[in-house]
């Protein structure tokens, strides 16, 4: 077996702990999204469809029901063009994994397949096909639908861990009380926020992290609603100054920070910050970075600068079935970067070494931070 094959085998076998998704455990009912219409109306693909079909006004697209939107996406990106973008290729990978034809002219066969699935079995099959053993959700108590479920005493599948999202909760009048209440109710594994520029969070957030021994996740570099006509597909990116992150890590050595950046230009600086501060854990290739070439490049850079002490990827899946492609594709990029680094060692690694590293990178380190 070649080195590349040995590494691929270990990376494929390593269970994933997925540090950031937008998935919901089956107990959340209709909030748990799956199936071909959900896959095709993923906002990454909506943006690509509206770009490919400039005569289709966003307002006209969003006015249609979900199945009609999915038909439009299928026609624009799969029938009349080849699915070459990462998000489109991902749908093809998922369909093929279920034995469906990614080159079908319409969605009849795929819809019939998903309609015949039982949700409990589907969750098991997807987690197995993706090799995912645990994951973090994104939980926002300001969302009325989600809030009602938590208040009704919902207990999620133990593989689906809560992560308390603060993007909107942070504006609460009595943030301290809200945090106490939702930490008690959700038992989150970390607190999280997405920001454009880094600034110190309110004192109540850092206090809650200390008191409950919870990491604080910062997702840095998003510029919301650059094109508001695209709705959730309309956000952009900018490279940002990470000096405030250094200050935050230095002033709060007892708080652990999970950090991902959206701009490719910020990847290197984040590695340098992490070299200086062991309480900063770089994780994932977020959103516009979640492409095979950038995952490989980013993973190489992180391996060269940090060794195997980071979390190379998270899926950011919004639709359950996406776990299959996000992790199959990411595993390839991670294996390729690892193979190149092992190739630079004077003595080739043993199978046991490769397995140890693959397990740490795919799930071990994330599992420690998530207590999963
Ligand atoms: O990647 C995405 O789906 C984005 O829309 C965002 O949800 C982003 O990942 C976030 O968590 O803010
Ligand atoms: Zn996300």
mmCIF file of C-alpha atoms and ligand atoms in Angstrom:
data_model
loop_
_atom_site.group_PDB
_atom_site.id
_atom_site.type_symbol
_atom_site.label_atom_id
_atom_site.label_comp_id
_atom_site.label_asym_id
_atom_site.label_seq_id
_atom_site.Cartn_x
_atom_site.Cartn_y
_atom_site.Cartn_z
ATOM 1 C CA UNK A 1 0.000 0.000 0.000
ATOM 2 C CA UNK A 2 1.293 3.479 -0.798
ATOM 3 C CA UNK A 3 1.635 6.129 1.898
ATOM 4 C CA UNK A 4 -1.322 7.993 0.375
ATOM 5 C CA UNK A 5 -3.500 4.861 0.586
ATOM 6 C CA UNK A 6 -2.509 4.170 4.191
ATOM 7 C CA UNK A 7 -3.328 7.750 5.180
ATOM 8 C CA UNK A 8 -6.645 7.711 3.296
ATOM 9 C CA UNK A 9 -7.604 4.472 5.044
ATOM 10 C CA UNK A 10 -6.883 5.924 8.501
ATOM 11 C CA UNK A 11 -8.658 9.211 7.749
ATOM 12 C CA UNK A 12 -11.713 7.376 6.384
ATOM 13 C CA UNK A 13 -11.876 5.148 9.461
ATOM 14 C CA UNK A 14 -11.497 7.939 12.050
ATOM 15 C CA UNK A 15 -14.817 8.956 13.642
ATOM 16 C CA UNK A 16 -15.685 12.617 13.170
ATOM 17 C CA UNK A 17 -16.781 14.949 15.936
ATOM 18 C CA UNK A 18 -18.350 17.790 13.989
ATOM 19 C CA UNK A 19 -17.731 21.012 15.900
ATOM 20 C CA UNK A 20 -20.215 23.269 14.109
ATOM 21 C CA UNK A 21 -23.380 22.435 12.195
ATOM 22 C CA UNK A 22 -26.856 23.875 11.848
ATOM 23 C CA UNK A 23 -28.434 20.432 12.172
ATOM 24 C CA UNK A 24 -31.109 19.559 14.686
ATOM 25 C CA UNK A 25 -31.646 16.223 16.416
ATOM 26 C CA UNK A 26 -34.741 14.306 15.259
ATOM 27 C CA UNK A 27 -36.520 15.395 18.471
ATOM 28 C CA UNK A 28 -36.748 18.888 16.925
ATOM 29 C CA UNK A 29 -39.254 17.560 14.381
ATOM 30 C CA UNK A 30 -39.612 19.781 11.315
ATOM 31 C CA UNK A 31 -36.432 21.722 12.218
ATOM 32 C CA UNK A 32 -34.435 18.606 11.293
ATOM 33 C CA UNK A 33 -34.025 19.188 7.537
ATOM 34 C CA UNK A 34 -33.306 16.333 5.140
ATOM 35 C CA UNK A 35 -34.123 15.135 1.633
ATOM 36 C CA UNK A 36 -33.522 16.312 -1.902
ATOM 37 C CA UNK A 37 -35.628 19.499 -1.818
ATOM 38 C CA UNK A 38 -33.769 20.719 1.270
ATOM 39 C CA UNK A 39 -30.426 19.775 -0.295
ATOM 40 C CA UNK A 40 -31.181 21.776 -3.426
ATOM 41 C CA UNK A 41 -32.487 24.865 -1.649
ATOM 42 C CA UNK A 42 -29.287 25.157 0.443
ATOM 43 C CA UNK A 43 -28.433 28.863 0.358
ATOM 44 C CA UNK A 44 -25.027 28.201 -1.221
ATOM 45 C CA UNK A 45 -26.876 26.750 -4.240
ATOM 46 C CA UNK A 46 -29.502 29.481 -4.265
ATOM 47 C CA UNK A 47 -26.725 32.077 -4.660
ATOM 48 C CA UNK A 48 -25.204 30.031 -7.481
ATOM 49 C CA UNK A 49 -28.554 29.626 -9.248
ATOM 50 C CA UNK A 50 -29.349 33.347 -9.123
ATOM 51 C CA UNK A 51 -25.896 34.029 -10.505
ATOM 52 C CA UNK A 52 -26.275 31.467 -13.314
ATOM 53 C CA UNK A 53 -29.767 32.784 -14.171
ATOM 54 C CA UNK A 54 -29.507 36.573 -13.948
ATOM 55 C CA UNK A 55 -32.974 36.973 -15.484
ATOM 56 C CA UNK A 56 -34.483 35.165 -12.482
ATOM 57 C CA UNK A 57 -35.173 37.881 -9.886
ATOM 58 C CA UNK A 58 -34.450 36.768 -6.316
ATOM 59 C CA UNK A 59 -37.931 37.923 -5.305
ATOM 60 C CA UNK A 60 -39.502 35.688 -7.970
ATOM 61 C CA UNK A 61 -37.368 32.746 -6.861
ATOM 62 C CA UNK A 62 -38.248 33.129 -3.171
ATOM 63 C CA UNK A 63 -41.956 33.554 -3.997
ATOM 64 C CA UNK A 64 -42.107 29.923 -5.168
ATOM 65 C CA UNK A 65 -42.649 26.983 -2.851
ATOM 66 C CA UNK A 66 -39.709 24.805 -1.836
ATOM 67 C CA UNK A 67 -40.266 22.080 -4.450
ATOM 68 C CA UNK A 68 -40.523 24.646 -7.251
ATOM 69 C CA UNK A 69 -37.318 26.338 -6.028
ATOM 70 C CA UNK A 70 -35.567 22.953 -5.979
ATOM 71 C CA UNK A 71 -36.718 22.284 -9.559
ATOM 72 C CA UNK A 72 -35.248 25.612 -10.658
ATOM 73 C CA UNK A 73 -31.927 24.879 -8.954
ATOM 74 C CA UNK A 74 -31.796 21.381 -10.427
ATOM 75 C CA UNK A 75 -32.472 22.687 -13.914
ATOM 76 C CA UNK A 76 -29.974 25.570 -13.682
ATOM 77 C CA UNK A 77 -27.063 23.788 -12.005
ATOM 78 C CA UNK A 78 -27.449 20.106 -12.842
ATOM 79 C CA UNK A 79 -29.344 19.793 -16.139
ATOM 80 C CA UNK A 80 -28.253 22.817 -18.137
ATOM 81 C CA UNK A 81 -24.778 23.020 -16.594
ATOM 82 C CA UNK A 82 -22.373 20.559 -14.996
ATOM 83 C CA UNK A 83 -22.346 20.499 -11.170
ATOM 84 C CA UNK A 84 -18.762 21.701 -10.855
ATOM 85 C CA UNK A 85 -19.050 24.000 -7.851
ATOM 86 C CA UNK A 86 -18.369 22.386 -4.483
ATOM 87 C CA UNK A 87 -21.947 22.836 -3.272
ATOM 88 C CA UNK A 88 -23.355 21.317 -6.470
ATOM 89 C CA UNK A 89 -20.815 18.479 -6.539
ATOM 90 C CA UNK A 90 -21.870 17.788 -2.963
ATOM 91 C CA UNK A 91 -25.465 17.116 -3.965
ATOM 92 C CA UNK A 92 -24.215 14.725 -6.640
ATOM 93 C CA UNK A 93 -22.101 12.892 -4.038
ATOM 94 C CA UNK A 94 -25.106 12.545 -1.717
ATOM 95 C CA UNK A 95 -27.411 11.266 -4.460
ATOM 96 C CA UNK A 96 -24.811 8.757 -5.622
ATOM 97 C CA UNK A 97 -24.271 7.585 -2.021
ATOM 98 C CA UNK A 98 -27.964 6.631 -1.921
ATOM 99 C CA UNK A 99 -27.772 4.901 -5.325
ATOM 100 C CA UNK A 100 -29.662 7.749 -7.044
ATOM 101 C CA UNK A 101 -28.720 9.147 -10.456
ATOM 102 C CA UNK A 102 -26.982 12.555 -10.124
ATOM 103 C CA UNK A 103 -27.512 13.082 -13.866
ATOM 104 C CA UNK A 104 -31.285 12.521 -13.821
ATOM 105 C CA UNK A 105 -33.374 14.933 -15.907
ATOM 106 C CA UNK A 106 -35.781 15.598 -13.027
ATOM 107 C CA UNK A 107 -36.230 14.921 -9.320
ATOM 108 C CA UNK A 108 -38.962 12.275 -9.452
ATOM 109 C CA UNK A 109 -36.802 9.303 -8.504
ATOM 110 C CA UNK A 110 -34.954 11.187 -5.762
ATOM 111 C CA UNK A 111 -38.181 12.536 -4.240
ATOM 112 C CA UNK A 112 -39.740 9.060 -4.208
ATOM 113 C CA UNK A 113 -36.650 7.667 -2.489
ATOM 114 C CA UNK A 114 -36.630 10.239 0.326
ATOM 115 C CA UNK A 115 -40.416 10.106 0.750
ATOM 116 C CA UNK A 116 -40.111 6.390 1.530
ATOM 117 C CA UNK A 117 -37.492 6.886 4.283
ATOM 118 C CA UNK A 118 -38.301 6.861 7.997
ATOM 119 C CA UNK A 119 -36.578 9.715 9.794
ATOM 120 C CA UNK A 120 -35.060 7.618 12.610
ATOM 121 C CA UNK A 121 -33.484 5.170 10.167
ATOM 122 C CA UNK A 122 -32.379 7.996 7.912
ATOM 123 C CA UNK A 123 -30.483 9.711 10.734
ATOM 124 C CA UNK A 124 -28.683 6.466 11.563
ATOM 125 C CA UNK A 125 -27.789 5.814 7.927
ATOM 126 C CA UNK A 126 -26.498 9.338 7.305
ATOM 127 C CA UNK A 127 -24.330 9.389 10.444
ATOM 128 C CA UNK A 128 -22.901 5.988 9.470
ATOM 129 C CA UNK A 129 -22.281 6.929 5.826
ATOM 130 C CA UNK A 130 -20.607 10.175 6.942
ATOM 131 C CA UNK A 131 -18.598 8.525 9.729
ATOM 132 C CA UNK A 132 -19.826 11.104 12.250
ATOM 133 C CA UNK A 133 -20.054 10.016 15.900
ATOM 134 C CA UNK A 134 -21.131 13.323 17.481
ATOM 135 C CA UNK A 135 -21.890 16.858 16.379
ATOM 136 C CA UNK A 136 -22.707 20.313 17.679
ATOM 137 C CA UNK A 137 -25.951 22.013 16.693
ATOM 138 C CA UNK A 138 -26.465 25.795 16.567
ATOM 139 C CA UNK A 139 -29.071 26.709 19.165
ATOM 140 C CA UNK A 140 -30.663 30.118 19.236
ATOM 141 C CA UNK A 141 -33.213 30.683 21.983
ATOM 142 C CA UNK A 142 -34.401 33.881 20.293
ATOM 143 C CA UNK A 143 -35.876 31.739 17.514
ATOM 144 C CA UNK A 144 -39.520 31.275 18.574
ATOM 145 C CA UNK A 145 -39.869 27.773 17.099
ATOM 146 C CA UNK A 146 -36.713 26.508 18.750
ATOM 147 C CA UNK A 147 -37.375 28.274 22.020
ATOM 148 C CA UNK A 148 -40.817 26.677 22.339
ATOM 149 C CA UNK A 149 -39.289 23.215 21.939
ATOM 150 C CA UNK A 150 -36.670 23.784 24.646
ATOM 151 C CA UNK A 151 -39.293 25.254 26.942
ATOM 152 C CA UNK A 152 -41.426 22.158 26.416
ATOM 153 C CA UNK A 153 -38.563 20.109 27.894
ATOM 154 C CA UNK A 154 -37.062 18.622 24.761
ATOM 155 C CA UNK A 155 -34.122 16.227 25.278
ATOM 156 C CA UNK A 156 -32.075 15.822 22.092
ATOM 157 C CA UNK A 157 -30.421 12.621 20.868
ATOM 158 C CA UNK A 158 -27.164 12.482 22.922
ATOM 159 C CA UNK A 159 -25.014 12.596 19.770
ATOM 160 C CA UNK A 160 -26.417 16.049 18.974
ATOM 161 C CA UNK A 161 -24.824 18.500 21.418
ATOM 162 C CA UNK A 162 -26.195 21.964 22.021
ATOM 163 C CA UNK A 163 -24.143 25.098 21.250
ATOM 164 C CA UNK A 164 -25.657 28.339 22.489
ATOM 165 C CA UNK A 165 -25.547 30.917 19.722
ATOM 166 C CA UNK A 166 -25.294 34.516 20.887
ATOM 167 C CA UNK A 167 -25.633 36.521 17.653
ATOM 168 C CA UNK A 168 -29.059 37.775 18.729
ATOM 169 C CA UNK A 169 -29.199 36.817 22.409
ATOM 170 C CA UNK A 170 -26.257 39.149 23.068
ATOM 171 C CA UNK A 171 -28.628 42.135 22.752
ATOM 172 C CA UNK A 172 -30.778 40.862 25.648
ATOM 173 C CA UNK A 173 -31.544 43.411 28.387
ATOM 174 C CA UNK A 174 -30.360 41.133 31.150
ATOM 175 C CA UNK A 175 -27.767 39.032 29.336
ATOM 176 C CA UNK A 176 -26.446 37.473 32.534
ATOM 177 C CA UNK A 177 -29.871 36.105 33.449
ATOM 178 C CA UNK A 178 -30.537 34.898 29.904
ATOM 179 C CA UNK A 179 -27.216 33.044 29.830
ATOM 180 C CA UNK A 180 -27.848 31.413 33.200
ATOM 181 C CA UNK A 181 -31.298 30.347 32.089
ATOM 182 C CA UNK A 182 -30.316 28.900 28.713
ATOM 183 C CA UNK A 183 -27.150 27.220 29.913
ATOM 184 C CA UNK A 184 -29.246 25.440 32.538
ATOM 185 C CA UNK A 185 -31.896 24.483 29.993
ATOM 186 C CA UNK A 186 -29.764 23.511 26.968
ATOM 187 C CA UNK A 187 -26.576 22.308 28.625
ATOM 188 C CA UNK A 188 -24.541 23.710 25.707
ATOM 189 C CA UNK A 189 -20.981 22.561 25.066
ATOM 190 C CA UNK A 190 -19.879 26.049 24.073
ATOM 191 C CA UNK A 191 -21.139 29.591 23.536
ATOM 192 C CA UNK A 192 -20.764 30.986 20.016
ATOM 193 C CA UNK A 193 -21.014 34.144 17.998
ATOM 194 C CA UNK A 194 -20.313 35.202 14.428
ATOM 195 C CA UNK A 195 -18.826 38.660 13.961
ATOM 196 C CA UNK A 196 -17.353 40.869 11.327
ATOM 197 C CA UNK A 197 -14.535 42.376 13.371
ATOM 198 C CA UNK A 198 -13.231 41.008 16.662
ATOM 199 C CA UNK A 199 -14.129 42.894 19.814
ATOM 200 C CA UNK A 200 -14.223 41.849 23.441
ATOM 201 C CA UNK A 201 -17.561 40.200 24.279
ATOM 202 C CA UNK A 202 -19.643 41.541 27.175
ATOM 203 C CA UNK A 203 -18.303 40.624 30.599
ATOM 204 C CA UNK A 204 -21.319 38.357 31.239
ATOM 205 C CA UNK A 205 -20.253 36.077 28.377
ATOM 206 C CA UNK A 206 -16.699 35.567 29.632
ATOM 207 C CA UNK A 207 -17.988 35.141 33.191
ATOM 208 C CA UNK A 208 -20.412 32.447 32.014
ATOM 209 C CA UNK A 209 -17.595 30.665 30.152
ATOM 210 C CA UNK A 210 -15.483 30.643 33.316
ATOM 211 C CA UNK A 211 -18.265 29.660 35.645
ATOM 212 C CA UNK A 212 -19.504 26.771 33.485
ATOM 213 C CA UNK A 213 -16.145 25.835 31.953
ATOM 214 C CA UNK A 214 -17.447 26.463 28.437
ATOM 215 C CA UNK A 215 -15.336 27.506 25.439
ATOM 216 C CA UNK A 216 -16.289 30.669 23.568
ATOM 217 C CA UNK A 217 -16.454 30.191 19.799
ATOM 218 C CA UNK A 218 -15.852 33.157 17.521
ATOM 219 C CA UNK A 219 -16.544 32.955 13.809
ATOM 220 C CA UNK A 220 -14.814 35.971 12.348
ATOM 221 C CA UNK A 221 -15.023 37.889 9.093
ATOM 222 C CA UNK A 222 -18.634 37.661 7.911
ATOM 223 C CA UNK A 223 -20.290 40.748 6.464
ATOM 224 C CA UNK A 224 -24.000 40.221 6.764
ATOM 225 C CA UNK A 225 -26.459 41.197 4.028
ATOM 226 C CA UNK A 226 -24.012 42.478 1.435
ATOM 227 C CA UNK A 227 -26.832 41.730 -1.007
ATOM 228 C CA UNK A 228 -30.013 41.742 1.066
ATOM 229 C CA UNK A 229 -32.118 40.604 -1.915
ATOM 230 C CA UNK A 230 -30.537 37.163 -1.528
ATOM 231 C CA UNK A 231 -31.707 36.716 2.068
ATOM 232 C CA UNK A 232 -29.578 34.203 3.969
ATOM 233 C CA UNK A 233 -27.538 33.719 0.756
ATOM 234 C CA UNK A 234 -26.582 37.400 0.681
ATOM 235 C CA UNK A 235 -23.699 37.562 3.168
ATOM 236 C CA UNK A 236 -20.112 38.438 2.226
ATOM 237 C CA UNK A 237 -16.624 38.371 3.674
ATOM 238 C CA UNK A 238 -13.777 40.654 4.626
ATOM 239 C CA UNK A 239 -10.301 40.097 5.980
ATOM 240 C CA UNK A 240 -10.035 41.564 9.481
ATOM 241 C CA UNK A 241 -7.438 42.598 12.018
ATOM 242 C CA UNK A 242 -6.858 39.788 14.537
ATOM 243 C CA UNK A 243 -4.900 41.911 17.033
ATOM 244 C CA UNK A 244 -7.972 42.187 19.311
ATOM 245 C CA UNK A 245 -8.079 38.373 19.418
ATOM 246 C CA UNK A 246 -4.523 38.311 20.764
ATOM 247 C CA UNK A 247 -5.566 40.767 23.465
ATOM 248 C CA UNK A 248 -8.632 38.735 24.338
ATOM 249 C CA UNK A 249 -6.627 35.505 24.611
ATOM 250 C CA UNK A 250 -3.888 37.220 26.658
ATOM 251 C CA UNK A 251 -6.280 38.927 29.064
ATOM 252 C CA UNK A 252 -8.381 35.790 29.603
ATOM 253 C CA UNK A 253 -5.926 32.891 29.911
ATOM 254 C CA UNK A 254 -8.570 30.884 31.771
ATOM 255 C CA UNK A 255 -11.064 31.068 28.889
ATOM 256 C CA UNK A 256 -10.728 28.760 25.883
ATOM 257 C CA UNK A 257 -11.487 30.253 22.467
ATOM 258 C CA UNK A 258 -12.599 28.253 19.440
ATOM 259 C CA UNK A 259 -11.818 30.399 16.418
ATOM 260 C CA UNK A 260 -12.497 30.174 12.701
ATOM 261 C CA UNK A 261 -12.028 32.897 10.112
ATOM 262 C CA UNK A 262 -13.900 33.409 6.863
ATOM 263 C CA UNK A 263 -11.291 35.186 4.772
ATOM 264 C CA UNK A 264 -8.503 33.130 3.255
ATOM 265 C CA UNK A 265 -6.195 36.045 4.104
ATOM 266 C CA UNK A 266 -6.828 35.528 7.830
ATOM 267 C CA UNK A 267 -5.808 31.859 7.899
ATOM 268 C CA UNK A 268 -2.115 32.480 8.375
ATOM 269 C CA UNK A 269 -2.522 35.141 11.058
ATOM 270 C CA UNK A 270 -4.839 32.853 13.018
ATOM 271 C CA UNK A 271 -2.113 30.168 12.979
ATOM 272 C CA UNK A 272 0.350 32.687 14.403
ATOM 273 C CA UNK A 273 -2.117 33.728 17.127
ATOM 274 C CA UNK A 274 -2.644 30.051 18.015
ATOM 275 C CA UNK A 275 1.135 29.521 18.263
ATOM 276 C CA UNK A 276 1.230 32.232 20.953
ATOM 277 C CA UNK A 277 -1.896 31.271 22.861
ATOM 278 C CA UNK A 278 -2.695 27.660 23.760
ATOM 279 C CA UNK A 279 -6.192 28.792 24.755
ATOM 280 C CA UNK A 280 -6.982 29.488 21.076
ATOM 281 C CA UNK A 281 -8.057 26.525 18.972
ATOM 282 C CA UNK A 282 -8.332 27.155 15.220
ATOM 283 C CA UNK A 283 -11.173 25.098 13.813
ATOM 284 C CA UNK A 284 -12.643 24.313 10.431
ATOM 285 C CA UNK A 285 -12.680 25.877 7.020
ATOM 286 C CA UNK A 286 -15.753 27.996 7.333
ATOM 287 C CA UNK A 287 -18.345 28.561 4.586
ATOM 288 C CA UNK A 288 -16.460 30.251 1.699
ATOM 289 C CA UNK A 289 -13.344 28.365 2.863
ATOM 290 C CA UNK A 290 -15.203 25.037 2.764
ATOM 291 C CA UNK A 291 -13.823 24.041 -0.646
ATOM 292 C CA UNK A 292 -11.460 21.113 -1.301
ATOM 293 C CA UNK A 293 -8.539 23.196 -2.562
ATOM 294 C CA UNK A 294 -8.761 25.653 0.351
ATOM 295 C CA UNK A 295 -9.211 22.877 2.917
ATOM 296 C CA UNK A 296 -6.063 21.182 1.665
ATOM 297 C CA UNK A 297 -4.088 24.434 1.610
ATOM 298 C CA UNK A 298 -5.365 25.478 5.054
ATOM 299 C CA UNK A 299 -4.723 22.067 6.591
ATOM 300 C CA UNK A 300 -1.171 22.044 5.212
ATOM 301 C CA UNK A 301 -0.513 25.479 6.664
ATOM 302 C CA UNK A 302 -1.931 24.515 10.048
ATOM 303 C CA UNK A 303 0.054 21.254 10.141
ATOM 304 C CA UNK A 304 3.244 23.146 9.285
ATOM 305 C CA UNK A 305 2.656 25.809 11.917
ATOM 306 C CA UNK A 306 0.836 23.951 14.688
ATOM 307 C CA UNK A 307 1.400 20.220 14.207
ATOM 308 C CA UNK A 308 -1.675 18.080 14.858
ATOM 309 C CA UNK A 309 -3.149 20.423 17.521
ATOM 310 C CA UNK A 310 -6.149 21.973 15.710
ATOM 311 C CA UNK A 311 -9.499 20.915 14.254
ATOM 312 C CA UNK A 312 -9.132 20.853 10.464
ATOM 313 C CA UNK A 313 -12.783 20.904 9.572
ATOM 314 C CA UNK A 314 -16.412 21.236 10.628
ATOM 315 C CA UNK A 315 -19.271 20.639 8.207
ATOM 316 C CA UNK A 316 -21.565 23.638 8.770
ATOM 317 C CA UNK A 317 -24.255 21.281 7.427
ATOM 318 C CA UNK A 318 -27.787 22.682 7.437
ATOM 319 C CA UNK A 319 -29.343 19.598 5.874
ATOM 320 C CA UNK A 320 -28.655 16.226 7.477
ATOM 321 C CA UNK A 321 -27.668 14.504 4.214
ATOM 322 C CA UNK A 322 -24.955 17.123 3.612
ATOM 323 C CA UNK A 323 -22.879 15.390 6.287
ATOM 324 C CA UNK A 324 -22.158 12.681 3.718
ATOM 325 C CA UNK A 325 -20.560 14.917 1.121
ATOM 326 C CA UNK A 326 -19.034 17.471 3.451
ATOM 327 C CA UNK A 327 -17.117 14.773 5.262
ATOM 328 C CA UNK A 328 -16.294 12.590 2.257
ATOM 329 C CA UNK A 329 -14.876 15.578 0.416
ATOM 330 C CA UNK A 330 -13.096 17.034 3.468
ATOM 331 C CA UNK A 331 -11.553 13.685 4.343
ATOM 332 C CA UNK A 332 -9.919 13.614 0.887
ATOM 333 C CA UNK A 333 -8.396 17.081 1.328
ATOM 334 C CA UNK A 334 -7.231 16.366 4.874
ATOM 335 C CA UNK A 335 -5.693 13.023 3.821
ATOM 336 C CA UNK A 336 -3.911 14.702 0.955
ATOM 337 C CA UNK A 337 -2.394 17.394 3.206
ATOM 338 C CA UNK A 338 -1.366 14.800 5.789
ATOM 339 C CA UNK A 339 0.259 12.618 3.138
ATOM 340 C CA UNK A 340 2.345 15.551 1.967
ATOM 341 C CA UNK A 341 3.505 16.321 5.507
ATOM 342 C CA UNK A 342 4.332 12.663 6.264
ATOM 343 C CA UNK A 343 6.211 12.599 2.958
ATOM 344 C CA UNK A 344 8.484 15.320 4.347
ATOM 345 C CA UNK A 345 9.457 13.213 7.397
ATOM 346 C CA UNK A 346 12.892 11.519 7.112
ATOM 347 C CA UNK A 347 11.446 8.219 8.400
ATOM 348 C CA UNK A 348 8.021 7.134 7.117
ATOM 349 C CA UNK A 349 5.306 7.000 9.794
ATOM 350 C CA UNK A 350 3.971 3.698 11.121
ATOM 351 C CA UNK A 351 0.311 2.746 10.681
ATOM 352 C CA UNK A 352 -0.191 3.311 14.413
ATOM 353 C CA UNK A 353 1.168 6.864 14.160
ATOM 354 C CA UNK A 354 -1.015 7.660 11.170
ATOM 355 C CA UNK A 355 -4.066 6.278 12.937
ATOM 356 C CA UNK A 356 -3.332 8.254 16.106
ATOM 357 C CA UNK A 357 -2.980 11.514 14.183
ATOM 358 C CA UNK A 358 -6.059 10.904 12.028
ATOM 359 C CA UNK A 359 -8.198 10.150 15.080
ATOM 360 C CA UNK A 360 -6.993 13.278 16.886
ATOM 361 C CA UNK A 361 -7.619 15.538 13.880
ATOM 362 C CA UNK A 362 -10.997 14.143 12.809
ATOM 363 C CA UNK A 363 -12.599 13.713 16.204
ATOM 364 C CA UNK A 364 -10.247 13.486 19.175
ATOM 365 C CA UNK A 365 -9.441 17.153 19.694
ATOM 366 C CA UNK A 366 -12.973 18.331 18.883
ATOM 367 C CA UNK A 367 -14.299 15.656 21.232
ATOM 368 C CA UNK A 368 -12.152 16.977 24.096
ATOM 369 C CA UNK A 369 -13.329 20.547 23.591
ATOM 370 C CA UNK A 370 -16.926 19.433 23.183
ATOM 371 C CA UNK A 371 -16.739 16.866 25.998
ATOM 372 C CA UNK A 372 -18.411 14.548 23.504
HETATM 373 O O1 LIG B 1 -22.258 28.473 6.305
HETATM 374 C C1 LIG B 1 -23.409 28.876 6.445
HETATM 375 O O2 LIG B 1 -24.390 28.148 6.237
HETATM 376 C C2 LIG B 1 -23.664 30.303 6.840
HETATM 377 O O3 LIG B 1 -24.888 30.707 6.422
HETATM 378 C C3 LIG B 1 -23.684 30.594 8.294
HETATM 379 O O4 LIG B 1 -24.687 29.867 8.915
HETATM 380 C C4 LIG B 1 -22.507 30.428 9.100
HETATM 381 O O5 LIG B 1 -21.962 29.168 9.021
HETATM 382 C C5 LIG B 1 -22.821 30.800 10.527
HETATM 383 O O6 LIG B 1 -22.864 29.910 11.383
HETATM 384 O O7 LIG B 1 -23.018 31.981 10.759
HETATM 385 ZN ZN1 LIG B 2 -22.571 28.026 10.512
#
